[in-house]
């Protein structure tokens, strides 16, 4: 699933989601009950709240009341790319500057 999917659930209607470990269930209206395969704890969430799926198995989203849910793919944030050479050069210059100022201070005393 690349783009978000919107579902309207009537009370007691079940929406099955398979291989959903990278999904987030966001409740826009109503209240839902979420059961994840392999997880002994069920989750009940209301409008305005969301739940990130933690299993790669079957997930059941059931409307406790009439509900509107948005299923979104969770994309992990990428680590920032650091230019190591530039960083190292900046650190050497900073260290040299501190050594210079430390030497000037200690020489005057």
PDB file of C-alpha atoms in Angstrom:
ATOM      1  CA  UNK A   1       0.000   0.000   0.000  1.00  0.00           C
ATOM      2  CA  UNK A   2       1.641   3.217  -1.131  1.00  0.00           C
ATOM      3  CA  UNK A   3      -1.160   5.731  -0.707  1.00  0.00           C
ATOM      4  CA  UNK A   4      -3.534   6.070   2.251  1.00  0.00           C
ATOM      5  CA  UNK A   5      -6.778   4.107   2.054  1.00  0.00           C
ATOM      6  CA  UNK A   6     -10.026   5.367   3.576  1.00  0.00           C
ATOM      7  CA  UNK A   7     -12.646   2.928   4.904  1.00  0.00           C
ATOM      8  CA  UNK A   8     -16.105   3.458   6.360  1.00  0.00           C
ATOM      9  CA  UNK A   9     -17.000   0.700   8.811  1.00  0.00           C
ATOM     10  CA  UNK A  10     -20.437  -0.016  10.187  1.00  0.00           C
ATOM     11  CA  UNK A  11     -20.700  -1.251  13.747  1.00  0.00           C
ATOM     12  CA  UNK A  12     -19.483  -4.881  14.024  1.00  0.00           C
ATOM     13  CA  UNK A  13     -18.001  -4.889  10.516  1.00  0.00           C
ATOM     14  CA  UNK A  14     -14.447  -6.282  10.347  1.00  0.00           C
ATOM     15  CA  UNK A  15     -11.709  -5.010   8.040  1.00  0.00           C
ATOM     16  CA  UNK A  16      -8.897  -7.600   7.646  1.00  0.00           C
ATOM     17  CA  UNK A  17      -5.376  -6.322   6.949  1.00  0.00           C
ATOM     18  CA  UNK A  18      -2.628  -8.769   5.996  1.00  0.00           C
ATOM     19  CA  UNK A  19       1.149  -8.214   6.241  1.00  0.00           C
ATOM     20  CA  UNK A  20       0.540  -4.859   7.842  1.00  0.00           C
ATOM     21  CA  UNK A  21       3.642  -4.219   9.959  1.00  0.00           C
ATOM     22  CA  UNK A  22       4.341  -0.902   8.225  1.00  0.00           C
ATOM     23  CA  UNK A  23       0.796   0.431   8.579  1.00  0.00           C
ATOM     24  CA  UNK A  24      -0.839   2.931  10.882  1.00  0.00           C
ATOM     25  CA  UNK A  25      -4.580   2.878  11.584  1.00  0.00           C
ATOM     26  CA  UNK A  26      -5.907   6.416  12.114  1.00  0.00           C
ATOM     27  CA  UNK A  27      -9.496   6.787  13.337  1.00  0.00           C
ATOM     28  CA  UNK A  28     -11.209   9.828  11.847  1.00  0.00           C
ATOM     29  CA  UNK A  29     -14.687   9.128  13.229  1.00  0.00           C
ATOM     30  CA  UNK A  30     -16.134   6.629  15.690  1.00  0.00           C
ATOM     31  CA  UNK A  31     -14.317   3.902  17.616  1.00  0.00           C
ATOM     32  CA  UNK A  32     -12.557   0.702  16.495  1.00  0.00           C
ATOM     33  CA  UNK A  33     -11.172  -2.447  18.054  1.00  0.00           C
ATOM     34  CA  UNK A  34      -7.836  -3.682  16.670  1.00  0.00           C
ATOM     35  CA  UNK A  35      -6.607  -7.270  17.077  1.00  0.00           C
ATOM     36  CA  UNK A  36      -3.101  -8.179  15.888  1.00  0.00           C
ATOM     37  CA  UNK A  37      -2.001 -11.752  15.233  1.00  0.00           C
ATOM     38  CA  UNK A  38       0.593 -12.809  17.803  1.00  0.00           C
ATOM     39  CA  UNK A  39      -0.157  -9.905  20.155  1.00  0.00           C
ATOM     40  CA  UNK A  40      -2.188 -10.852  23.248  1.00  0.00           C
ATOM     41  CA  UNK A  41      -3.273  -7.221  23.778  1.00  0.00           C
ATOM     42  CA  UNK A  42      -6.089  -5.750  21.731  1.00  0.00           C
ATOM     43  CA  UNK A  43      -6.374  -2.008  21.215  1.00  0.00           C
ATOM     44  CA  UNK A  44      -9.488   0.189  21.216  1.00  0.00           C
ATOM     45  CA  UNK A  45      -9.047   3.651  19.729  1.00  0.00           C
ATOM     46  CA  UNK A  46     -11.402   6.549  19.145  1.00  0.00           C
ATOM     47  CA  UNK A  47     -11.593   9.415  16.665  1.00  0.00           C
ATOM     48  CA  UNK A  48      -8.484  11.567  16.667  1.00  0.00           C
ATOM     49  CA  UNK A  49      -6.154   8.738  17.680  1.00  0.00           C
ATOM     50  CA  UNK A  50      -3.997   6.298  15.763  1.00  0.00           C
ATOM     51  CA  UNK A  51      -2.238   2.975  16.283  1.00  0.00           C
ATOM     52  CA  UNK A  52       0.898   1.731  14.567  1.00  0.00           C
ATOM     53  CA  UNK A  53       0.677  -1.964  13.743  1.00  0.00           C
ATOM     54  CA  UNK A  54       3.430  -3.985  15.381  1.00  0.00           C
ATOM     55  CA  UNK A  55       3.045  -7.360  13.671  1.00  0.00           C
ATOM     56  CA  UNK A  56       3.547  -8.643  10.158  1.00  0.00           C
ATOM     57  CA  UNK A  57       0.612 -11.036  10.445  1.00  0.00           C
ATOM     58  CA  UNK A  58      -3.119 -10.663  10.125  1.00  0.00           C
ATOM     59  CA  UNK A  59      -4.737  -7.610  11.733  1.00  0.00           C
ATOM     60  CA  UNK A  60      -8.479  -7.187  12.256  1.00  0.00           C
ATOM     61  CA  UNK A  61      -9.984  -3.714  12.569  1.00  0.00           C
ATOM     62  CA  UNK A  62     -13.590  -3.875  13.792  1.00  0.00           C
ATOM     63  CA  UNK A  63     -16.008  -0.991  14.052  1.00  0.00           C
ATOM     64  CA  UNK A  64     -17.342  -0.735  17.604  1.00  0.00           C
ATOM     65  CA  UNK A  65     -19.481   2.133  16.363  1.00  0.00           C
ATOM     66  CA  UNK A  66     -19.872   3.438  12.844  1.00  0.00           C
ATOM     67  CA  UNK A  67     -16.314   4.498  12.064  1.00  0.00           C
ATOM     68  CA  UNK A  68     -14.131   6.027   9.393  1.00  0.00           C
ATOM     69  CA  UNK A  69     -10.520   4.873   9.380  1.00  0.00           C
ATOM     70  CA  UNK A  70      -7.495   5.855   7.353  1.00  0.00           C
ATOM     71  CA  UNK A  71      -4.881   3.157   6.761  1.00  0.00           C
ATOM     72  CA  UNK A  72      -1.479   4.696   6.056  1.00  0.00           C
ATOM     73  CA  UNK A  73       1.867   3.123   5.307  1.00  0.00           C
ATOM     74  CA  UNK A  74       4.417   4.029   7.943  1.00  0.00           C
ATOM     75  CA  UNK A  75       7.666   5.055   6.297  1.00  0.00           C
ATOM     76  CA  UNK A  76      10.594   5.012   8.707  1.00  0.00           C
ATOM     77  CA  UNK A  77      12.586   8.228   8.870  1.00  0.00           C
ATOM     78  CA  UNK A  78      15.960   8.021   7.196  1.00  0.00           C
ATOM     79  CA  UNK A  79      19.045   8.848   9.186  1.00  0.00           C
ATOM     80  CA  UNK A  80      20.609  12.144   8.162  1.00  0.00           C
ATOM     81  CA  UNK A  81      23.560  11.827   5.824  1.00  0.00           C
ATOM     82  CA  UNK A  82      26.719  13.361   7.247  1.00  0.00           C
ATOM     83  CA  UNK A  83      29.621  14.441   5.097  1.00  0.00           C
ATOM     84  CA  UNK A  84      32.339  12.980   7.299  1.00  0.00           C
ATOM     85  CA  UNK A  85      35.198  14.783   5.572  1.00  0.00           C
ATOM     86  CA  UNK A  86      33.581  18.208   6.060  1.00  0.00           C
ATOM     87  CA  UNK A  87      32.688  17.373   9.652  1.00  0.00           C
ATOM     88  CA  UNK A  88      36.230  16.225  10.425  1.00  0.00           C
ATOM     89  CA  UNK A  89      37.755  19.352   8.836  1.00  0.00           C
ATOM     90  CA  UNK A  90      35.431  21.581  10.882  1.00  0.00           C
ATOM     91  CA  UNK A  91      36.347  19.733  14.099  1.00  0.00           C
ATOM     92  CA  UNK A  92      40.088  20.065  13.382  1.00  0.00           C
ATOM     93  CA  UNK A  93      39.723  23.797  12.749  1.00  0.00           C
ATOM     94  CA  UNK A  94      37.694  24.233  15.930  1.00  0.00           C
ATOM     95  CA  UNK A  95      40.277  22.296  17.946  1.00  0.00           C
ATOM     96  CA  UNK A  96      43.155  24.285  16.428  1.00  0.00           C
ATOM     97  CA  UNK A  97      41.341  27.526  17.260  1.00  0.00           C
ATOM     98  CA  UNK A  98      40.879  26.442  20.880  1.00  0.00           C
ATOM     99  CA  UNK A  99      44.503  25.400  21.177  1.00  0.00           C
ATOM    100  CA  UNK A 100      45.594  28.766  19.821  1.00  0.00           C
ATOM    101  CA  UNK A 101      43.411  30.722  22.257  1.00  0.00           C
ATOM    102  CA  UNK A 102      44.468  28.487  25.147  1.00  0.00           C
ATOM    103  CA  UNK A 103      48.147  28.981  24.278  1.00  0.00           C
ATOM    104  CA  UNK A 104      47.722  32.760  24.070  1.00  0.00           C
ATOM    105  CA  UNK A 105      45.965  32.899  27.441  1.00  0.00           C
ATOM    106  CA  UNK A 106      48.471  30.692  29.231  1.00  0.00           C
ATOM    107  CA  UNK A 107      51.445  32.558  27.716  1.00  0.00           C
ATOM    108  CA  UNK A 108      50.171  35.955  28.991  1.00  0.00           C
ATOM    109  CA  UNK A 109      49.839  34.760  32.588  1.00  0.00           C
TER     110      UNK A 109
END
